[in-house]
XYZ file of C-alpha atoms in Angstrom:
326
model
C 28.321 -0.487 3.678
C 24.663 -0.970 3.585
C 24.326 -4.448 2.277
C 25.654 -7.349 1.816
C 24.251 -10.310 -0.634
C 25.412 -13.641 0.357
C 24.814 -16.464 -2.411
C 25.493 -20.207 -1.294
C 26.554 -22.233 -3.687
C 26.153 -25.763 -3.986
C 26.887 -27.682 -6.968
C 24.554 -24.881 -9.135
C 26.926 -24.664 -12.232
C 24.034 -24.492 -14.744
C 22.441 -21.685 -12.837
C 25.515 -19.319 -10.829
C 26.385 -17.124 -13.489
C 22.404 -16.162 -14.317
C 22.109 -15.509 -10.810
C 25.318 -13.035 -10.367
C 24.593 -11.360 -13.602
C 21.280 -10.531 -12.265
C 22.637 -8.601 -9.522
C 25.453 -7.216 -11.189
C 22.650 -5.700 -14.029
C 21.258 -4.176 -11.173
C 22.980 -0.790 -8.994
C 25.498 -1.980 -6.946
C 26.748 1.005 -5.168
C 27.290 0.489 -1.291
C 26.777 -3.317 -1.382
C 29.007 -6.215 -1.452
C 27.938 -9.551 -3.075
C 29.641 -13.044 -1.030
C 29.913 -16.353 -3.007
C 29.723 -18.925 0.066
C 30.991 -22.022 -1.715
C 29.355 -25.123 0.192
C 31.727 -27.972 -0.645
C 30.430 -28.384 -4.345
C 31.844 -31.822 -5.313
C 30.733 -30.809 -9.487
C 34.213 -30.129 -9.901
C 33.185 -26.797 -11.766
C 31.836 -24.596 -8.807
C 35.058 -24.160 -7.065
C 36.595 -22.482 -9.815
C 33.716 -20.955 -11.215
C 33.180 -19.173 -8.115
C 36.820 -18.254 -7.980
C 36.349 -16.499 -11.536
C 33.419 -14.787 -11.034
C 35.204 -12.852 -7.965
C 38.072 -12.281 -10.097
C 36.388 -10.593 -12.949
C 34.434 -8.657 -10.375
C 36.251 -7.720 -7.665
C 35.975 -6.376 -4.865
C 32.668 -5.897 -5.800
C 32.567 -10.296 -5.360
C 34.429 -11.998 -2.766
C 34.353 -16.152 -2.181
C 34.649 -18.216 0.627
C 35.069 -21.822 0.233
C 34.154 -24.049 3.029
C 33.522 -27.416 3.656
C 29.920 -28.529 3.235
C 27.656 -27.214 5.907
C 24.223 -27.014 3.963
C 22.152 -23.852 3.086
C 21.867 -22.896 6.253
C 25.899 -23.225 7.163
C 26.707 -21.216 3.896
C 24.101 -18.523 5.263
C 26.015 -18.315 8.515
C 29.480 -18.095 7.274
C 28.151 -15.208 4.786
C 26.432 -13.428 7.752
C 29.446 -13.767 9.694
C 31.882 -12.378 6.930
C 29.604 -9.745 5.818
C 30.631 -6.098 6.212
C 26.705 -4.665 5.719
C 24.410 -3.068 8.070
C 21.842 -5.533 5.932
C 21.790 -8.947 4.852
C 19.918 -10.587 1.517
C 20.303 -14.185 1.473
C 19.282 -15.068 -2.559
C 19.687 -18.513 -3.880
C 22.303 -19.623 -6.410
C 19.369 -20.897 -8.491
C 17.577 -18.008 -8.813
C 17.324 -14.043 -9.995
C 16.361 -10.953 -9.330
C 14.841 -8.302 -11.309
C 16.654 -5.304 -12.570
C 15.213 -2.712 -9.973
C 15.671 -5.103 -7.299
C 18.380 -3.326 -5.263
C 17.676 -0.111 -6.236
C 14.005 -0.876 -4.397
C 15.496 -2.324 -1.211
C 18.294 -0.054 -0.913
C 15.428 3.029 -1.111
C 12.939 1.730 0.883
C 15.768 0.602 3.764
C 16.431 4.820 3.746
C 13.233 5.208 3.968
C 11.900 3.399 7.168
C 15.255 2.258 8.404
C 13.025 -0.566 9.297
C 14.904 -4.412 10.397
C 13.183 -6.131 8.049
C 12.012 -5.073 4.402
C 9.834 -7.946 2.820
C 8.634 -8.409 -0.620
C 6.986 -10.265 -3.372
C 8.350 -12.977 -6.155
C 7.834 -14.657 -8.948
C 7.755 -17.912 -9.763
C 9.739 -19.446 -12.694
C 9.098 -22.479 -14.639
C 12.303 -22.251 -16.647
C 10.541 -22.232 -19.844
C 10.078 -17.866 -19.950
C 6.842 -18.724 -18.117
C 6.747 -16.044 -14.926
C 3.992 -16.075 -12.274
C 3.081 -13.581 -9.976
C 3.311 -14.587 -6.224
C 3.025 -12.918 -2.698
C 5.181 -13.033 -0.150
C 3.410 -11.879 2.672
C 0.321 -12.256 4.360
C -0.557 -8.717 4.018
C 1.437 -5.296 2.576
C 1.915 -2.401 4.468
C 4.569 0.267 4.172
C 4.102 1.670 7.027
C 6.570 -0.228 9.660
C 5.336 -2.392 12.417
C 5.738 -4.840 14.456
C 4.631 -8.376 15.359
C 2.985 -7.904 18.288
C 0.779 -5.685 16.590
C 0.400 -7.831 13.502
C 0.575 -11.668 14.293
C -0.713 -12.396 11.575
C 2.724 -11.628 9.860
C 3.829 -15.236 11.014
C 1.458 -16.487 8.210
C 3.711 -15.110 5.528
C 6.424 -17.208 3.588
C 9.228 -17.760 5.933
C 11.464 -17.671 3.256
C 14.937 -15.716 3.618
C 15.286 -14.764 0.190
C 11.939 -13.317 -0.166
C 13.345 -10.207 2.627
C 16.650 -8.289 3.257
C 17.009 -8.319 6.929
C 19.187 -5.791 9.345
C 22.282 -7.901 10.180
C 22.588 -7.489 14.063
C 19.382 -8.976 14.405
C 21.115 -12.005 14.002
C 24.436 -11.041 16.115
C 22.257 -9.800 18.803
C 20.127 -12.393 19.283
C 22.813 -15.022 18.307
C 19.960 -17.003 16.146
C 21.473 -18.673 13.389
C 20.010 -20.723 10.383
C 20.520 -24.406 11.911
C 22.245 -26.918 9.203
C 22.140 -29.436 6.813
C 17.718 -29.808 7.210
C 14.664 -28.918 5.664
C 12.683 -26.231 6.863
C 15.416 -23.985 8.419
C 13.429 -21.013 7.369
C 10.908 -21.533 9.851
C 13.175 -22.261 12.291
C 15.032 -19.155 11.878
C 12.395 -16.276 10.200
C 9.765 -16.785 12.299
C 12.059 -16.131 15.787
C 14.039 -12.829 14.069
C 10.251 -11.368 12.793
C 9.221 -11.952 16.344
C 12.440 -10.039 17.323
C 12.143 -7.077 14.953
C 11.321 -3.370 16.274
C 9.987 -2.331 12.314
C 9.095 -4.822 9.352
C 7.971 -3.267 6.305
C 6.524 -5.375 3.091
C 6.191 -3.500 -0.324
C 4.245 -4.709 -3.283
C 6.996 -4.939 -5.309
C 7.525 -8.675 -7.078
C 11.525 -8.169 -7.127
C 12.653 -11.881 -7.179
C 12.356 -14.783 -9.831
C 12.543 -18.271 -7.751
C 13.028 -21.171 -10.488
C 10.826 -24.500 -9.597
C 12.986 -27.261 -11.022
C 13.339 -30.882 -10.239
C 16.285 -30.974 -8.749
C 15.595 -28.629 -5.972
C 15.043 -29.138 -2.144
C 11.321 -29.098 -1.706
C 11.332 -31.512 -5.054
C 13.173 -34.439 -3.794
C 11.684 -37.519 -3.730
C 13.089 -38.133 -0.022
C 9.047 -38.513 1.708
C 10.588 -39.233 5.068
C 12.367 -36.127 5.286
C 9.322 -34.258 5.771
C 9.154 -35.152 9.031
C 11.651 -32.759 9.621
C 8.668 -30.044 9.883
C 7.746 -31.771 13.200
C 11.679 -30.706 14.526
C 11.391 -27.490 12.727
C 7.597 -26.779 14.782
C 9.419 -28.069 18.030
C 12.408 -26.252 17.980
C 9.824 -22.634 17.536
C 7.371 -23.919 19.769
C 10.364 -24.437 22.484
C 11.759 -21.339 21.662
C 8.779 -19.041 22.094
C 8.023 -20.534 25.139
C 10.981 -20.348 26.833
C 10.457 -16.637 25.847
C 7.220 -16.243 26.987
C 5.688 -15.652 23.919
C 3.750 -19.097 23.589
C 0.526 -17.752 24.747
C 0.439 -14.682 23.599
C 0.837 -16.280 20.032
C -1.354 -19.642 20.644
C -3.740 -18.964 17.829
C -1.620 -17.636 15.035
C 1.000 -20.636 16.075
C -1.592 -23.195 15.749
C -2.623 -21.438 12.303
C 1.318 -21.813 11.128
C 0.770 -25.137 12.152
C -2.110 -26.365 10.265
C -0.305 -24.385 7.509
C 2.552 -25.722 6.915
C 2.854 -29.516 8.785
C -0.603 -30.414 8.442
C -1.803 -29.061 5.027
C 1.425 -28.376 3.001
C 3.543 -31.526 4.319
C 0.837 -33.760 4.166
C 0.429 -32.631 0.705
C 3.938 -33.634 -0.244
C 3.635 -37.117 1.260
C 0.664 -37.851 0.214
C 1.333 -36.978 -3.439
C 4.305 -39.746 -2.998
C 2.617 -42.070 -1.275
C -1.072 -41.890 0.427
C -0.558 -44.562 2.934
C 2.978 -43.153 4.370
C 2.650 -43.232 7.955
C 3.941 -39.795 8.240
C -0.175 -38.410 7.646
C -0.694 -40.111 10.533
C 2.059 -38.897 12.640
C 1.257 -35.208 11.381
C -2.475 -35.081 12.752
C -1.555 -36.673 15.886
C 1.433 -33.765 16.351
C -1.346 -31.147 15.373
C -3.775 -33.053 17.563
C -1.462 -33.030 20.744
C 0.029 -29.408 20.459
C -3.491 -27.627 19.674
C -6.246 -30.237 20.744
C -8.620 -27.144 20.506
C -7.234 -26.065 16.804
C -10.914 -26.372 15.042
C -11.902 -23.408 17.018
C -8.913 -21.490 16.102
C -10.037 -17.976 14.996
C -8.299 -18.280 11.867
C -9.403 -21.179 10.196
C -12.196 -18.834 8.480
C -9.237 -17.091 6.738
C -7.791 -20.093 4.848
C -7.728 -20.393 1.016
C -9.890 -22.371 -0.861
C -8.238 -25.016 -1.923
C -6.343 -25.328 1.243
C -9.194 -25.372 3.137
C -10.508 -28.567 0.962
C -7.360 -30.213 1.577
C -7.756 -29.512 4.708
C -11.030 -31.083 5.143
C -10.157 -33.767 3.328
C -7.351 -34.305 5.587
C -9.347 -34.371 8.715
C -11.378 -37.470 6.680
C -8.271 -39.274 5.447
C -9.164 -39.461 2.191
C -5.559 -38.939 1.272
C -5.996 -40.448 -2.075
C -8.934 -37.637 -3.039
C -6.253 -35.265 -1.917
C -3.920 -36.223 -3.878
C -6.123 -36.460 -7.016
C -6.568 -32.935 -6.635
C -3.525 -32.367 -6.722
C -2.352 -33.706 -9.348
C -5.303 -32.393 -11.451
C -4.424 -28.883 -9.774
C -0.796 -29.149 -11.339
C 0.472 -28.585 -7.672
C-alpha cells in the first residue's frame, strides 16, 4: 500500500464527516484512511467514528484509545499503518479534490521521503486564502544539508506526506499532550531525509476557528515553545549537527519563540512575564543573533514586530496587531 491517512479525532463532531468526505471525493486507490479516536468525551465521536468505518470499509478503519493528545493519536496511526507513506490531516480540516491524486503522482515521481506542499486557509465563512508552506519550492529533490533554509518552512505535519520508516528508523515520535510538537518532531525527520520535494500545489484547506489549539486563551502555555526549542536544540547537538546549523537555528528561533509567541502573549496580555522570559532564552542561546545572516530575509511586518520587540513596546505590537486582523 502506498499510503496511509491517519485522522485524530478529538471531540470534532461538527467537523469529522467534512473532513472524511473530502478524502473519500478524492482517488483512493492504494491508500488506507485510519480514524485514531483520542478519548472524545462528546459522547458522539465514538460512534460516529465507528459509522464512518462501517459505511466505508476497509477503505476506513478506527482505533479507539484512551486520550493521548494529537501527537499520541499520530503515533498509534503511524504504528497501525500498513503504507510505505504517512499523511497526518486534521479532523478539522479538508483537502481539495486533486489532493491525493497530486501526492500519490509526485511520490512516483521522485520517490522522495518527504513531499511538501501548500494550503489554504479557511475562515469558515466560504472565505479561502492562499498560503505557502514552505520557505521555497523546488521539485527537484534535495536535501537539508544543501538547503537549510528548509527549516524556515511551516513545521506543520499536515502540510507534507512523509515516507513512514523515517519515523521507525529513527524511532522519533510526535511527543504528547503539548503545544508545538511539530517542531519538535518535523524539524529532526527533515534533517533526517535523503530527498524532500515541495510542489506549488495549495492541496489543503486548514479552518481557523476559535476553538482550536493555537486559539486558546491558555497565555502560559506558550512557554511550551521554550521545551519545544530545547528538546531540538539538545537533539541536534547530541547529533552533531548544532554547528553546522547555528544560523538557520537561531533564525527558527527568532521565528517562532521570539516573534510569533511573543505575538500571542502579548495580544493577551502585554505585561505577561513570558516576553521577558522569551528574549532572555533568545538572548542566552544566540547572544550573537543580530548578526545572524538571515535577519535581512525576514518579512515586513515581522521584522517590525521584531524591532518593536527588541524595544518592548509590547503594547505598539499588539496594536498592530489587532489593526492587522492577526
Amino acid at each position: 500500500m502506498l499510503l496511509s491517512i491517519v485522522i485524530p479525532v478529538y471531540n470534532t463532531k461538527e467537523y469529522l464527516e467534512s473532513c472524511l468526505n473530502s478524502i473519500l471525493a478524492c482517488d483512493c486507490a492504494d491508500c488506507e484512511i485510519l480514524l485514531i479516536d483520542d478519548g472524545s468525551t462528546d459522547g458522539v465521536c465514538p460512534a460516529l467514528c465507528d459509522r464512518l468505518a462501517a459505511e466505508h470499509s476497509p477503505l476506513v478503519r478506527v482505533i479507539h484509545q484512551e486520550n493521548k493528545g494529537l501527537g499520541g493519536a499520530r503515533n498509534t496511526g503511524l504504528e497501525a499503518a500498513c503504507g510505505e507513506y504517512v499523511f497526518f490531516p486534521d479532523s478539522d480540516d479538508t483537502v481539495e479534490p486533486e489532493t491525493l491524486t497530486v501526492l500519490k503522482n509526485t511520490i512516483r515521481e521522485t520517490n522522495a521521503d518527504i513531499i511538501s506542499f501548500n494550503f489554504s486557509s479557511d475562515d469558515g465563512e466560504g472565505h479561502l486564502t492562499p498560503m505557502e508552506a514552505n520557505y521555497f519550492h523546488s521539485e527537484v529533490p534535495f536535501r537539508l544539508l544543501d538547503r537549510p533554509e528548509f527549516l524556515l518552512s511551516m513545521p506543520s505535519a499536515w502540510s507534507r506526506v512523509w515516507r513512514r520508516r523515517l519515523f521507525l528508523d529513527s524511532e522519533i515520535r510526535y511527543p504528547s499532550r503539548v503545544w508545538y510538537e511539530d517542531i519538535r518532531t518535523s524539524m529532526k525527520l527533515f534533517c533526517l531525509a535523503k530527498s524532500i520535494v515541495t510542489i506549488p500545489n495549495h492541496l489543503y484547506r486548514y479552518l481557523q476557528r476559535p476553538g482550536s489549539i493555537m486559539h486558546s486563551s491558555n497565555v502560559g502555555r506558550n512557554r511550551e515553545i521554550i521545551e519545544a526549542l530545547d528538546d531540538l536544540l539538545s537533539w541536534y547537538e547530541e547529533n552533531g549537527l548544532l554547528e553546522s546549523y547555528r544560523d538557520i537555528l537561531c533564525r527558527l528561533c527568532i521565528d517562532h519563540l521570539y516573534v510569533a509567541a511573543s505575538v500571542r502573549v502579548a495580544l493577551a496580555d502585554p505585561h505577561h512575564p513570558l516576553l521577558g522570559e522569551f528574549a532572555s532564552y533568545l538572548q542566552t542561546h544566540f547572544p550573537d543573533y543580530r548578526s545572524n545572516p538571515y535577519l535581512n530575509q525576514i518579512p515586513t511586518l515581522r521584522k517590525l514586530a521584531f524591532r518593536l520587540l527588541e524595544k518592548k513596546r509590547y503594547k505598539t505590537l499588539r496594536l498592530l496587531f489587532r489593526i492587522k486582523g492577526n
